[in-house]
mmCIF file of C-alpha atoms in Angstrom:
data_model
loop_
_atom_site.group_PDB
_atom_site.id
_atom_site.type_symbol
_atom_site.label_atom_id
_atom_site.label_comp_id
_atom_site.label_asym_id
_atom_site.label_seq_id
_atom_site.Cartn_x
_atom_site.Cartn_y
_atom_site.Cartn_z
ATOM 1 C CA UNK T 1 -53.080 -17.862 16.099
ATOM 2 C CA UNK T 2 -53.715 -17.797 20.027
ATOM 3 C CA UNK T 3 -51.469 -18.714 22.512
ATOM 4 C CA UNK T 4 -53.370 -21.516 24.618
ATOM 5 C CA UNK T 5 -52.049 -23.361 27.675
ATOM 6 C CA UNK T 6 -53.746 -26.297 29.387
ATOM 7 C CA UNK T 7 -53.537 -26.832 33.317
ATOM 8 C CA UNK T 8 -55.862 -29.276 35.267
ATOM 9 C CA UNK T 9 -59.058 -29.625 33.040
ATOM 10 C CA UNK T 10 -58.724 -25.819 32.558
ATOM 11 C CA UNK T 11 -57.272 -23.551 29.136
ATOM 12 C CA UNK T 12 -55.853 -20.179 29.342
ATOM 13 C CA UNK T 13 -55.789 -18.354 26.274
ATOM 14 C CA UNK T 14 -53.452 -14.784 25.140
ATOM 15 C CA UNK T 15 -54.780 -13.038 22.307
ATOM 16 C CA UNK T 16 -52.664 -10.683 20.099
ATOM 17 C CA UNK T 17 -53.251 -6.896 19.782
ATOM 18 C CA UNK T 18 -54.152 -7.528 16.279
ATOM 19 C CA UNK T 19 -56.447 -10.271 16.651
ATOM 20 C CA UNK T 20 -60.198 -9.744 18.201
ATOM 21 C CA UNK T 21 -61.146 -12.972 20.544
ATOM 22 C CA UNK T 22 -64.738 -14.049 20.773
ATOM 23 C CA UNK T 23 -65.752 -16.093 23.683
ATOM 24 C CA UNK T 24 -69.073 -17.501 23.866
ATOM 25 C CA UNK T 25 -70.207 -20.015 26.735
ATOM 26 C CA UNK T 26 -73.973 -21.476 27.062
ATOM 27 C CA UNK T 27 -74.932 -19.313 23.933
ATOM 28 C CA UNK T 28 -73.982 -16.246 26.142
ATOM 29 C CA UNK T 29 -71.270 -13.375 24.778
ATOM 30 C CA UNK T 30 -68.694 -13.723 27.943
ATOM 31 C CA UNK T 31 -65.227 -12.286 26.572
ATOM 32 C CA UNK T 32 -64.996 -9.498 23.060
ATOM 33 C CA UNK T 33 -62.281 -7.758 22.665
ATOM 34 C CA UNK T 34 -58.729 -7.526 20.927
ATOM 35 C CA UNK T 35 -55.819 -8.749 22.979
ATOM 36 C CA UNK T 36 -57.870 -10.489 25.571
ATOM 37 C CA UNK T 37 -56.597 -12.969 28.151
ATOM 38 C CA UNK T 38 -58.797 -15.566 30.026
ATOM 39 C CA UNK T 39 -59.623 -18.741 31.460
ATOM 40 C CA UNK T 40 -62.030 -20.995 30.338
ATOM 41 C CA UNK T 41 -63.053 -24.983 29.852
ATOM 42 C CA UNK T 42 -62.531 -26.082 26.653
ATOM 43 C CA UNK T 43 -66.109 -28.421 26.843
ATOM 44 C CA UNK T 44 -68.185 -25.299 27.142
ATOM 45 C CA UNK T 45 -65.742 -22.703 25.305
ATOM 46 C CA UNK T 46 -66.908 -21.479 21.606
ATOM 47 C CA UNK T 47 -63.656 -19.399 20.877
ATOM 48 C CA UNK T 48 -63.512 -17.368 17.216
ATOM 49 C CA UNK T 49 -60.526 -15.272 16.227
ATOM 50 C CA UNK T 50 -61.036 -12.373 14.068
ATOM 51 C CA UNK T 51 -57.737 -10.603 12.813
ATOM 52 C CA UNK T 52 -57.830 -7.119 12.812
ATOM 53 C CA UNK T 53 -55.019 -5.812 11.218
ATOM 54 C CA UNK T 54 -54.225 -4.428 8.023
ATOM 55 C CA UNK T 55 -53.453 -7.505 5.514
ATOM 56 C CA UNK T 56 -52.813 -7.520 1.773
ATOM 57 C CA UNK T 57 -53.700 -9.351 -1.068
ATOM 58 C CA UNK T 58 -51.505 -9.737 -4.179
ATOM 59 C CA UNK T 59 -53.642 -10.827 -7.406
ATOM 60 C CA UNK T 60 -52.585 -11.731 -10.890
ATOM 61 C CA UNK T 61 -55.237 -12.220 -13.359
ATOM 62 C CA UNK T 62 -55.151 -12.452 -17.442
ATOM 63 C CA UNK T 63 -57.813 -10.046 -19.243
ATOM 64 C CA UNK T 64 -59.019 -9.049 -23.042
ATOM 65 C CA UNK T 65 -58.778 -5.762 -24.455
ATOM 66 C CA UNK T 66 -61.084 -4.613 -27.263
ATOM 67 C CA UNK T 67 -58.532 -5.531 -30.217
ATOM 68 C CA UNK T 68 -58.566 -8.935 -28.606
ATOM 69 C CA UNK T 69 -55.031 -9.379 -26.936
ATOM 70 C CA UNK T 70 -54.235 -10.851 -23.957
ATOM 71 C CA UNK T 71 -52.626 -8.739 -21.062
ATOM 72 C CA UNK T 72 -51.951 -9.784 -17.372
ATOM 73 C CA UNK T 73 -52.610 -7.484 -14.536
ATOM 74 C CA UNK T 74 -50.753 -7.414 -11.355
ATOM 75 C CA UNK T 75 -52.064 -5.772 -8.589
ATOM 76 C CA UNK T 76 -52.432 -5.656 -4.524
ATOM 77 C CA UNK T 77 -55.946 -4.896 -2.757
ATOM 78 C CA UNK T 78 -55.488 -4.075 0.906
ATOM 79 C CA UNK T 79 -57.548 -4.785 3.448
ATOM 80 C CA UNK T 80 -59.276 -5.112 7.124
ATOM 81 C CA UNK T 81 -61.843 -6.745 9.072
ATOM 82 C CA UNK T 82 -63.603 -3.533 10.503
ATOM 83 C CA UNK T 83 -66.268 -5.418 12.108
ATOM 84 C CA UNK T 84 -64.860 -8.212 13.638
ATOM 85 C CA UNK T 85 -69.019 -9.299 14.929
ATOM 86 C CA UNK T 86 -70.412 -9.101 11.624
ATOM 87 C CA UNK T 87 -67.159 -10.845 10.105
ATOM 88 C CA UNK T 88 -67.651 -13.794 12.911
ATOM 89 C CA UNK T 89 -71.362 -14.156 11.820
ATOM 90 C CA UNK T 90 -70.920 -14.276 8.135
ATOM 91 C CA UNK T 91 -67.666 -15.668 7.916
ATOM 92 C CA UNK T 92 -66.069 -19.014 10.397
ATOM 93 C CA UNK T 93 -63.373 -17.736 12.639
ATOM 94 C CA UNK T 94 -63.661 -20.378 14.912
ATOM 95 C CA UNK T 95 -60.952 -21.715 16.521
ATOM 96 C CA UNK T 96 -59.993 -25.135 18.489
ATOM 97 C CA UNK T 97 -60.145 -24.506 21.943
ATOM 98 C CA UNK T 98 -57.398 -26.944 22.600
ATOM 99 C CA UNK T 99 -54.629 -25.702 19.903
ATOM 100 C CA UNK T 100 -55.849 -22.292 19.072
ATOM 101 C CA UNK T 101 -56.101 -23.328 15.008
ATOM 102 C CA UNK T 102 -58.715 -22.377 12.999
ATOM 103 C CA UNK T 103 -61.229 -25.080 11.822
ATOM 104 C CA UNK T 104 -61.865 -23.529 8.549
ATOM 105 C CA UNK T 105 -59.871 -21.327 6.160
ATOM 106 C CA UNK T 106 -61.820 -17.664 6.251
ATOM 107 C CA UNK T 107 -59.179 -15.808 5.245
ATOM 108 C CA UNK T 108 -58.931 -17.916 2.057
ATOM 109 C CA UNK T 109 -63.043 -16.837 1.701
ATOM 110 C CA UNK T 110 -62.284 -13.266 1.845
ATOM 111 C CA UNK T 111 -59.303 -13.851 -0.685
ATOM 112 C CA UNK T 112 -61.214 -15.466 -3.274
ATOM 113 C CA UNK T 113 -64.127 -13.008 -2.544
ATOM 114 C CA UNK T 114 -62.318 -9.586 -3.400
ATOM 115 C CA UNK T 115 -60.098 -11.315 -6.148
ATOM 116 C CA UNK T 116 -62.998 -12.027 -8.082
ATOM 117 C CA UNK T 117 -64.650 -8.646 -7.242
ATOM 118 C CA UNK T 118 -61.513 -6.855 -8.181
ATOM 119 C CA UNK T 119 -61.051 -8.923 -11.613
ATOM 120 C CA UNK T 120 -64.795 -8.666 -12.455
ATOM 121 C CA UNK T 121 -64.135 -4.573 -12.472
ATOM 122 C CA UNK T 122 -60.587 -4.750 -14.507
ATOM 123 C CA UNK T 123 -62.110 -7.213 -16.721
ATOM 124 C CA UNK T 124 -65.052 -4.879 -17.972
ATOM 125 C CA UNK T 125 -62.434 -1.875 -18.050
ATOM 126 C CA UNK T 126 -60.046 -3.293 -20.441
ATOM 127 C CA UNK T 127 -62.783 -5.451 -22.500
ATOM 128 C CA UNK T 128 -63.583 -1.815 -23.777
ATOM 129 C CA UNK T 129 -60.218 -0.545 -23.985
ATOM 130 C CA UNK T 130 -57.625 -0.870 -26.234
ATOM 131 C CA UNK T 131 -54.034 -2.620 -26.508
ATOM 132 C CA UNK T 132 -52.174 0.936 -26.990
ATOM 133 C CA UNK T 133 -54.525 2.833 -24.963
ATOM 134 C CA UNK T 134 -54.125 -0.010 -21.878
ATOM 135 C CA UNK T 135 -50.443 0.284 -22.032
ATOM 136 C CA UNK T 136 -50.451 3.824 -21.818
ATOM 137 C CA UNK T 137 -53.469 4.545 -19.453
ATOM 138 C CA UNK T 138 -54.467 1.253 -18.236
ATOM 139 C CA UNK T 139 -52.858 1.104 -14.763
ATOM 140 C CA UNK T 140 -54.396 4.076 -13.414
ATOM 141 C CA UNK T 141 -58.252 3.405 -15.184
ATOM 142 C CA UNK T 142 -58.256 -0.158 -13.650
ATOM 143 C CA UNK T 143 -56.757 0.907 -10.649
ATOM 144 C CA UNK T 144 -59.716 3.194 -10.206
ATOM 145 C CA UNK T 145 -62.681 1.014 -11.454
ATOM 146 C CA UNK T 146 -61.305 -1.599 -9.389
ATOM 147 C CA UNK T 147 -61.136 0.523 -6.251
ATOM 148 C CA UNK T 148 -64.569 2.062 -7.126
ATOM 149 C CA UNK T 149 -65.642 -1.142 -7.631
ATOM 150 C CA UNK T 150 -64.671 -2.648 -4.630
ATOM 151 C CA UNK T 151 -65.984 0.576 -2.684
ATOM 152 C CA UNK T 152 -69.284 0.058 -4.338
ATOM 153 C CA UNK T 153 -69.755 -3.829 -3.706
ATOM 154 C CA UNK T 154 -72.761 -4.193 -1.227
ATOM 155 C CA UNK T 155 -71.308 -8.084 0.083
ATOM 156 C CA UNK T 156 -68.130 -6.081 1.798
ATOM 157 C CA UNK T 157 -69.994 -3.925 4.613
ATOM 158 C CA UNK T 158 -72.023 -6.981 5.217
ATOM 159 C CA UNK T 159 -69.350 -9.279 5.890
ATOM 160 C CA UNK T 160 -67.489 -6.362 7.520
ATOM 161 C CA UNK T 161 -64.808 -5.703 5.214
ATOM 162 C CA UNK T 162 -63.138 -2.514 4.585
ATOM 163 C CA UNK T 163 -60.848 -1.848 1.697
ATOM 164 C CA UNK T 164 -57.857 0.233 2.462
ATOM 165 C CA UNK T 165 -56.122 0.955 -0.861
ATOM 166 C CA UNK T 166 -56.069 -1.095 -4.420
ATOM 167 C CA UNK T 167 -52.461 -0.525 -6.420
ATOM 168 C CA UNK T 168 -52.198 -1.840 -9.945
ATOM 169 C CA UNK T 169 -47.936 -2.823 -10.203
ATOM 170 C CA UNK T 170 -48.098 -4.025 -13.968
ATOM 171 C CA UNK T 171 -50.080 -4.414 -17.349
ATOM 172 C CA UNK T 172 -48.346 -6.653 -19.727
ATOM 173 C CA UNK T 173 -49.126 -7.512 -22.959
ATOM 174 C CA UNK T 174 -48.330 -11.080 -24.284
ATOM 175 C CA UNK T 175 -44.159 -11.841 -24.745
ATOM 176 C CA UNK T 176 -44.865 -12.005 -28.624
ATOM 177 C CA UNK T 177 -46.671 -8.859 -28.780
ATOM 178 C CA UNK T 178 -44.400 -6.819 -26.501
ATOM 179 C CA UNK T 179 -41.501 -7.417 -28.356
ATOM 180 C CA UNK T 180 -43.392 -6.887 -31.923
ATOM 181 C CA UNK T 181 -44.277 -3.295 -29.874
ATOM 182 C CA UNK T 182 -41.027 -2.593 -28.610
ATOM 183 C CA UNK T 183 -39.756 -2.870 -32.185
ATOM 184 C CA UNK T 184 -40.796 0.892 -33.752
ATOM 185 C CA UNK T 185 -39.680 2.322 -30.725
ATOM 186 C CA UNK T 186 -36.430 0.593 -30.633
ATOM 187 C CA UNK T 187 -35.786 1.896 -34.149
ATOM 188 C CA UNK T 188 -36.401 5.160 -33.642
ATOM 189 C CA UNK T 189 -34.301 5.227 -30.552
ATOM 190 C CA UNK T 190 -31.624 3.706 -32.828
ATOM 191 C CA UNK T 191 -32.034 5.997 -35.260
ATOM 192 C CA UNK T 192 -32.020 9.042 -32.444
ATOM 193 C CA UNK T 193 -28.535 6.887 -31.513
ATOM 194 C CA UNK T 194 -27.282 6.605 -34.762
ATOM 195 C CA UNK T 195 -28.273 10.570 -35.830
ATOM 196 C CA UNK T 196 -26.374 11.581 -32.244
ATOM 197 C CA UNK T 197 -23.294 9.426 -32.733
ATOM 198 C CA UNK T 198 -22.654 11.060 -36.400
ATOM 199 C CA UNK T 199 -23.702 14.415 -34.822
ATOM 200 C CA UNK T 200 -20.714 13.727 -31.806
ATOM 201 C CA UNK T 201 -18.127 12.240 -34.729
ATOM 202 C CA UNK T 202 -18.966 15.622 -36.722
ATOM 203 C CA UNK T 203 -18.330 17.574 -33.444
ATOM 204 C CA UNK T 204 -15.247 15.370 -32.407
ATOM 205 C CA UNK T 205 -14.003 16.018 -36.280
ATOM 206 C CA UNK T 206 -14.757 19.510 -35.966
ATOM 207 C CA UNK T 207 -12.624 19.415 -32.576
ATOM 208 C CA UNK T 208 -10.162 17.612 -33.955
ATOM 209 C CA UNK T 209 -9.310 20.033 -37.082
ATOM 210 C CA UNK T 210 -9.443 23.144 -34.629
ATOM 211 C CA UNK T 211 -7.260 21.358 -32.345
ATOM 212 C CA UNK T 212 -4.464 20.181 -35.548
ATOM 213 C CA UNK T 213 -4.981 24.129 -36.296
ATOM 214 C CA UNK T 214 -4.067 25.054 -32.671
ATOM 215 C CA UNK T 215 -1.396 22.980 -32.733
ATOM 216 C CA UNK T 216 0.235 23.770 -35.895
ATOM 217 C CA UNK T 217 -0.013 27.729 -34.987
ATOM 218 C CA UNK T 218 1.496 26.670 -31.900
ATOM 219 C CA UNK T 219 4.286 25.265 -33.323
ATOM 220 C CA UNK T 220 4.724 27.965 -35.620
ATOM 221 C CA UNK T 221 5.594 30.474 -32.704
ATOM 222 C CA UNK T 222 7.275 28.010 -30.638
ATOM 223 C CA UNK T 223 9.946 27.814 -34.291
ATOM 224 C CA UNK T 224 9.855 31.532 -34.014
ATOM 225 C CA UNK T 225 10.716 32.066 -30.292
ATOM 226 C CA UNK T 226 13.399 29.013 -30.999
ATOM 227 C CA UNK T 227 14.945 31.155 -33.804
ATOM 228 C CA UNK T 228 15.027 34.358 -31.749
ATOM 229 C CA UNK T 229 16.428 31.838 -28.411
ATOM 230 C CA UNK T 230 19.178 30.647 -30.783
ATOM 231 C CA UNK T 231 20.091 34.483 -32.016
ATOM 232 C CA UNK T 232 20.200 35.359 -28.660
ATOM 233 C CA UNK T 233 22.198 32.714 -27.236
ATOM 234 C CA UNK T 234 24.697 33.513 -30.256
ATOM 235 C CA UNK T 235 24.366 36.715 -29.056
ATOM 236 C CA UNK T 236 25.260 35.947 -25.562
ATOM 237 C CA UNK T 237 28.093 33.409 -26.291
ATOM 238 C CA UNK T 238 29.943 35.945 -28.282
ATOM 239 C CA UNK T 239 29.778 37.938 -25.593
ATOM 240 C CA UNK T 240 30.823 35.637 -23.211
ATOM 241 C CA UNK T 241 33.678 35.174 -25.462
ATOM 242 C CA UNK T 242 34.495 38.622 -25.215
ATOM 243 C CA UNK T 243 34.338 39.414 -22.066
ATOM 244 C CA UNK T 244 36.528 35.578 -21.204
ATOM 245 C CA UNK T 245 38.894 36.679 -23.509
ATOM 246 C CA UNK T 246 38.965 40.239 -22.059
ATOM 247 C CA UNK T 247 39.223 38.696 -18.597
ATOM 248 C CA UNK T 248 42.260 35.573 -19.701
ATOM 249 C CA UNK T 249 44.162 38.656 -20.682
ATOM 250 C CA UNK T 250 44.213 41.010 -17.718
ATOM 251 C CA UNK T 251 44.954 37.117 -15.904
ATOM 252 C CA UNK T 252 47.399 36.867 -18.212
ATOM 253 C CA UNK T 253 49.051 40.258 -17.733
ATOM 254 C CA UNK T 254 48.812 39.937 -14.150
ATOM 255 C CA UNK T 255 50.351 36.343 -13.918
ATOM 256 C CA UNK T 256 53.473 37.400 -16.283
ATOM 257 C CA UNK T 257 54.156 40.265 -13.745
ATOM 258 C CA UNK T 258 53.556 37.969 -10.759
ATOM 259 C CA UNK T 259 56.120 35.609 -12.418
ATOM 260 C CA UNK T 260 58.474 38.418 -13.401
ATOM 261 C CA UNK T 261 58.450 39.300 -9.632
ATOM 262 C CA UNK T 262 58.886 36.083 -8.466
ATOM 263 C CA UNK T 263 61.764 35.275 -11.064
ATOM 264 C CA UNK T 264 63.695 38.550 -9.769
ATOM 265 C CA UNK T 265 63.072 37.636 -6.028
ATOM 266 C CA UNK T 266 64.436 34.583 -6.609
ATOM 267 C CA UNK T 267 67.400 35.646 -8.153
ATOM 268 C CA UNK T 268 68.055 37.884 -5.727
ATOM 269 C CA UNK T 269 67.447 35.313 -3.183
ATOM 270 C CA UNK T 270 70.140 32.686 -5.037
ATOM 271 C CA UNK T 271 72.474 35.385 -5.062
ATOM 272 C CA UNK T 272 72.179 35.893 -1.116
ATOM 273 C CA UNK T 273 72.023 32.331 -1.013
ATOM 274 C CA UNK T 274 75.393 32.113 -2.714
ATOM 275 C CA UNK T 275 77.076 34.991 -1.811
ATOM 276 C CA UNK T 276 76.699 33.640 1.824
ATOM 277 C CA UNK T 277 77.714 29.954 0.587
ATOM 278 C CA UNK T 278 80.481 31.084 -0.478
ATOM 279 C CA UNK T 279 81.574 33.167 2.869
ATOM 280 C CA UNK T 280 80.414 30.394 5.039
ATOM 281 C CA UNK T 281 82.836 27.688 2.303
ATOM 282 C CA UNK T 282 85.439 30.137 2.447
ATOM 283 C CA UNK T 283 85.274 30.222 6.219
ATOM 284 C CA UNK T 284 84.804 26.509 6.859
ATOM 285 C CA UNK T 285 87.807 26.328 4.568
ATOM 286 C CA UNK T 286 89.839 28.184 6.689
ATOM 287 C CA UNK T 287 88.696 26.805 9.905
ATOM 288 C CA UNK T 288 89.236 23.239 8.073
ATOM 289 C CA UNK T 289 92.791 24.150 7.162
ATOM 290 C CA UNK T 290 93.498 25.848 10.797
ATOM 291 C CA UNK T 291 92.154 22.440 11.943
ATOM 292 C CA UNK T 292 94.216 20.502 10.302
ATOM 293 C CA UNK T 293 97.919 22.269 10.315
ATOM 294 C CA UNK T 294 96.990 22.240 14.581
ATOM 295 C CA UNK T 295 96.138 18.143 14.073
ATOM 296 C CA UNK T 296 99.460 18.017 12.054
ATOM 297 C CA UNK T 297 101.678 19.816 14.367
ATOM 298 C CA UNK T 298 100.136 18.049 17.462
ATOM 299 C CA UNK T 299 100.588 14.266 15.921
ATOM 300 C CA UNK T 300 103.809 15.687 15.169
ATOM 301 C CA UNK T 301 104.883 16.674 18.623
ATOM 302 C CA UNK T 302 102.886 13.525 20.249
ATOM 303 C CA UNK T 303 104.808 11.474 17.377
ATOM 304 C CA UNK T 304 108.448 12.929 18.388
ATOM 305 C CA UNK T 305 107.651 12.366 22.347
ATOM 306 C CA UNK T 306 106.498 8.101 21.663
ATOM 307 C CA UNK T 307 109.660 8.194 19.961
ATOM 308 C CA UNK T 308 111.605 9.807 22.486
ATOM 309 C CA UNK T 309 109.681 7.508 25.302
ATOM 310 C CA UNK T 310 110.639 4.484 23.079
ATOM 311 C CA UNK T 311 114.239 4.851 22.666
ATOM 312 C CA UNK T 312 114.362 5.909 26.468
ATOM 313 C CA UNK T 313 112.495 2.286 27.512
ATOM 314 C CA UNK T 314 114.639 0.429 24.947
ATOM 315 C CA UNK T 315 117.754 2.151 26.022
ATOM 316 C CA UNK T 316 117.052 1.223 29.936
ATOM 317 C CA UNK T 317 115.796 -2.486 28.785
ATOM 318 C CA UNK T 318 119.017 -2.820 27.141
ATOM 319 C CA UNK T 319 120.497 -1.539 30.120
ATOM 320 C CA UNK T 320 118.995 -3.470 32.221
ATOM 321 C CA UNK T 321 119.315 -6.875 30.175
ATOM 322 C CA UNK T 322 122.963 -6.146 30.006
ATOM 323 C CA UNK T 323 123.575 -5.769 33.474
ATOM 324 C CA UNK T 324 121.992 -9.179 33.785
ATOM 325 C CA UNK T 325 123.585 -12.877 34.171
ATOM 326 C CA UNK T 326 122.392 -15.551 31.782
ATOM 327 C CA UNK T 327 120.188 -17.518 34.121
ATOM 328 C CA UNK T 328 118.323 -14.565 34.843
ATOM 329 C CA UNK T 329 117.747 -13.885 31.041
ATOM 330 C CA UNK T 330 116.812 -17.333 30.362
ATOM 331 C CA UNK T 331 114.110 -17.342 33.240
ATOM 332 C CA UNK T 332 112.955 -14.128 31.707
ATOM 333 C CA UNK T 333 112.665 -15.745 28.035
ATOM 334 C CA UNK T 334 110.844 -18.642 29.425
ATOM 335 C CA UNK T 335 108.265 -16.632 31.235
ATOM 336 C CA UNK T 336 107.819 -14.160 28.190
ATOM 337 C CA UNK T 337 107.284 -17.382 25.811
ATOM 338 C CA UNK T 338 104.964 -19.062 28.352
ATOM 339 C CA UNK T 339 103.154 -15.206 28.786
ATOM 340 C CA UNK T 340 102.982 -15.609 24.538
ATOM 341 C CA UNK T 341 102.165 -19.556 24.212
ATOM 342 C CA UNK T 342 98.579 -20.176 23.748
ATOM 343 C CA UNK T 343 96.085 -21.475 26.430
ATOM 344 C CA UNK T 344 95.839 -25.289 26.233
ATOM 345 C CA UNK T 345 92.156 -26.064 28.818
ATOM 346 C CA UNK T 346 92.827 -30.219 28.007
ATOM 347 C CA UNK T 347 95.101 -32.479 26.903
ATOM 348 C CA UNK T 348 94.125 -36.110 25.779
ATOM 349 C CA UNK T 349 96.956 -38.839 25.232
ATOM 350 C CA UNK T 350 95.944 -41.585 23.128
ATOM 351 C CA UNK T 351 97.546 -45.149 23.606
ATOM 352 C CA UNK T 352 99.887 -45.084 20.770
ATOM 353 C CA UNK T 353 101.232 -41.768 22.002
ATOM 354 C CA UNK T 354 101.512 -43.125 25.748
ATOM 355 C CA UNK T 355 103.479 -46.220 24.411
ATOM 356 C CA UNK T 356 106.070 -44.110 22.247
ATOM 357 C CA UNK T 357 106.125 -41.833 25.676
ATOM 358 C CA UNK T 358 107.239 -45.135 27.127
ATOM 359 C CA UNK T 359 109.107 -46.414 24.797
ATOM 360 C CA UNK T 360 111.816 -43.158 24.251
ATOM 361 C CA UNK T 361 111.675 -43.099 28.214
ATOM 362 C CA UNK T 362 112.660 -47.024 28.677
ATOM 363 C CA UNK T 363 115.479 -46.516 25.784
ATOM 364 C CA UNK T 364 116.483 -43.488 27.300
ATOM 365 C CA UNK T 365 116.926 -45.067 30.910
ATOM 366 C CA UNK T 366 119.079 -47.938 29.319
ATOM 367 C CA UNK T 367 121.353 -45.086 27.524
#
């Protein structure tokens, strides 16, 4: 559709590449072209729009074949308007110059115009054809009557039509029918199925044994080599044996001499031990006893000279005590009792005390 903007009485219209614009005025050809733009008055403007481009056309029809079943054909025709003129003139592309819409429906014309065509063609194809031969062969002969057809039909050129290509997608047969001729096929490719899955389990079977054969052959030689392992582990174990007990006996040997050694070394060594024990007891013996008799002789001098110092001080205190008077001697008795008596730091006197104080001194006074 064409763009087309209004401004002051006037309409400016902008075609696309694709779409050829028409512009008559007064009965006069002014504007023809694709992709035009222009100004114009919309009271004296007679505007068509041809489209230019490639376009296509999907049809579905039902047909007959000769053994009178029903099929439905799919197929796509496409197209172009190679003359845009001739199209204009036979066909109306007008357009409103206001909005830019097309007053009538051409492309709907050219729809209905090669549909037909295109079924008339398939129709007399697969009215003398038929069901098993359409299904196998039928897309490509309708796709060629139909294009031959359509290449053929004098009303195209003259309403300037050109037809690009014509594809056929599909010929079905009725659901019914389909599945009644899917059925013998189906079997057989059941039975192919069935014959190939027996054909695999006789393989897999086949496998299966070889492999149990494998296996048990296998473990044949592995019971072998485990014989011939355990013989040779005997083998080496006695050996081992042999060569541990060889080896505890040298150790042996060699620890009963080591100990035999060490036994005599320390014998010998108790012996010097003892031997100088016994010196060093003898002499700390001696030296003990030397001690001693010079301890005894000393605390017998020391003993003889207290002794002698003793009777000496007692003799001159007896001398002395003797020479004496008695007053003297008393004095001296007092001071060595009061020297002997012990400390006394407090005295307390108690009432009944002070009174019998009192008492012996007032009795005594009166005596």
């Amino acid at each position: 559709m064409a763009d087309i903007t209004r401004r002051l009485g006037w309409r400016h219209l902008r075609g696309a590449p694709t779409a050829h614009i028409r512009h008559h005025r007064g009965g006069s050809l002014v504007h023809d072209g694709p992709g035009l733009s222009f100004w114009y008055r919309a009271l004296t403007a007679a505007l068509s729009e041809v489209p230019v481009d490639d376009r296509e056309l999907a049809m579905t029809f039902h047909a007959r074949t000769s053994d009178f079943q029903d099929v439905a054909v799919q197929a796509t025709v496409t197209y172009r308007i190679s003359d845009p003129g001739v199209a204009a003139a036979r066909l109306d592309f007008s357009i409103d110059p206001d909005t830019g819409v097309w007053r009538g429906a051409p492309l709907e014309q050219l729809s209905t115009l090669l549909t037909e065509t295109a079924q008339q063609h398939a129709l007399d194809v697969l009215a003398r054809t038929p069901l098993s031969a359409a299904l196998v062969d039928g897309v490509s002969a309708v796709r060629e009557r139909v294009a031959a057809g359509l290449a053929e039909e004098p009303r195209l050129p003259a309403t300037g039509i050109e037809v690009v290509a014509v594809r056929v997608m599909a010929l079905r047969p009725e659901p019914e029918v389909e599945r009644a001729l899917r059925t013998p096929a189906r079997e057989q490719i059941q039975q192919e199925a069935d014959r190939a899955t027996y054909e695999r389990r006789a393989v897999a079977v086949e496998r299966e044994r070889a492999i149990a054969e494998n296996e048990l052959a296998s473990q044949i030689e592995l019971a072998r080599r485990e014989e011939q392992l355990v013989e040779q582990r005997g083998t080496n174990a006695r050996r081992e044996a042999e060569e541990h007990a060889a080896a505890d006996a040298v150790r042996t040997q060699a620890e009963a001499a080591r100990t035999v050694r060490l036994a005599e070394a320390e014998a010998a060594r108790a012996v010097r031990l003892a031997d100088a024990e016994a010196t060093r007891s003898v002499r700390l013996a001696e030296a003990e006893a030397q001690r001693t008799v010079a301890l005894g002789e000393a605390e017998a001098r020391a003993a003889r000279k207290v002794g002698e110092a003793r009777a000496q001080a007692q003799k001159a205190w007896l001398r002395v005590h003797a020479e004496a008077d008695v007053a003297t001697l008393h004095a001296l008795t007092g001071t060595r009792l009061a020297e002997n008596l012990p400390r006394i730091e407090s005295v307390t006197v108690s009432p009944d005390v002070l009174t019998g104080l009192l008492a012996r001194l007032g009795s005594g006074e009166r005596a």
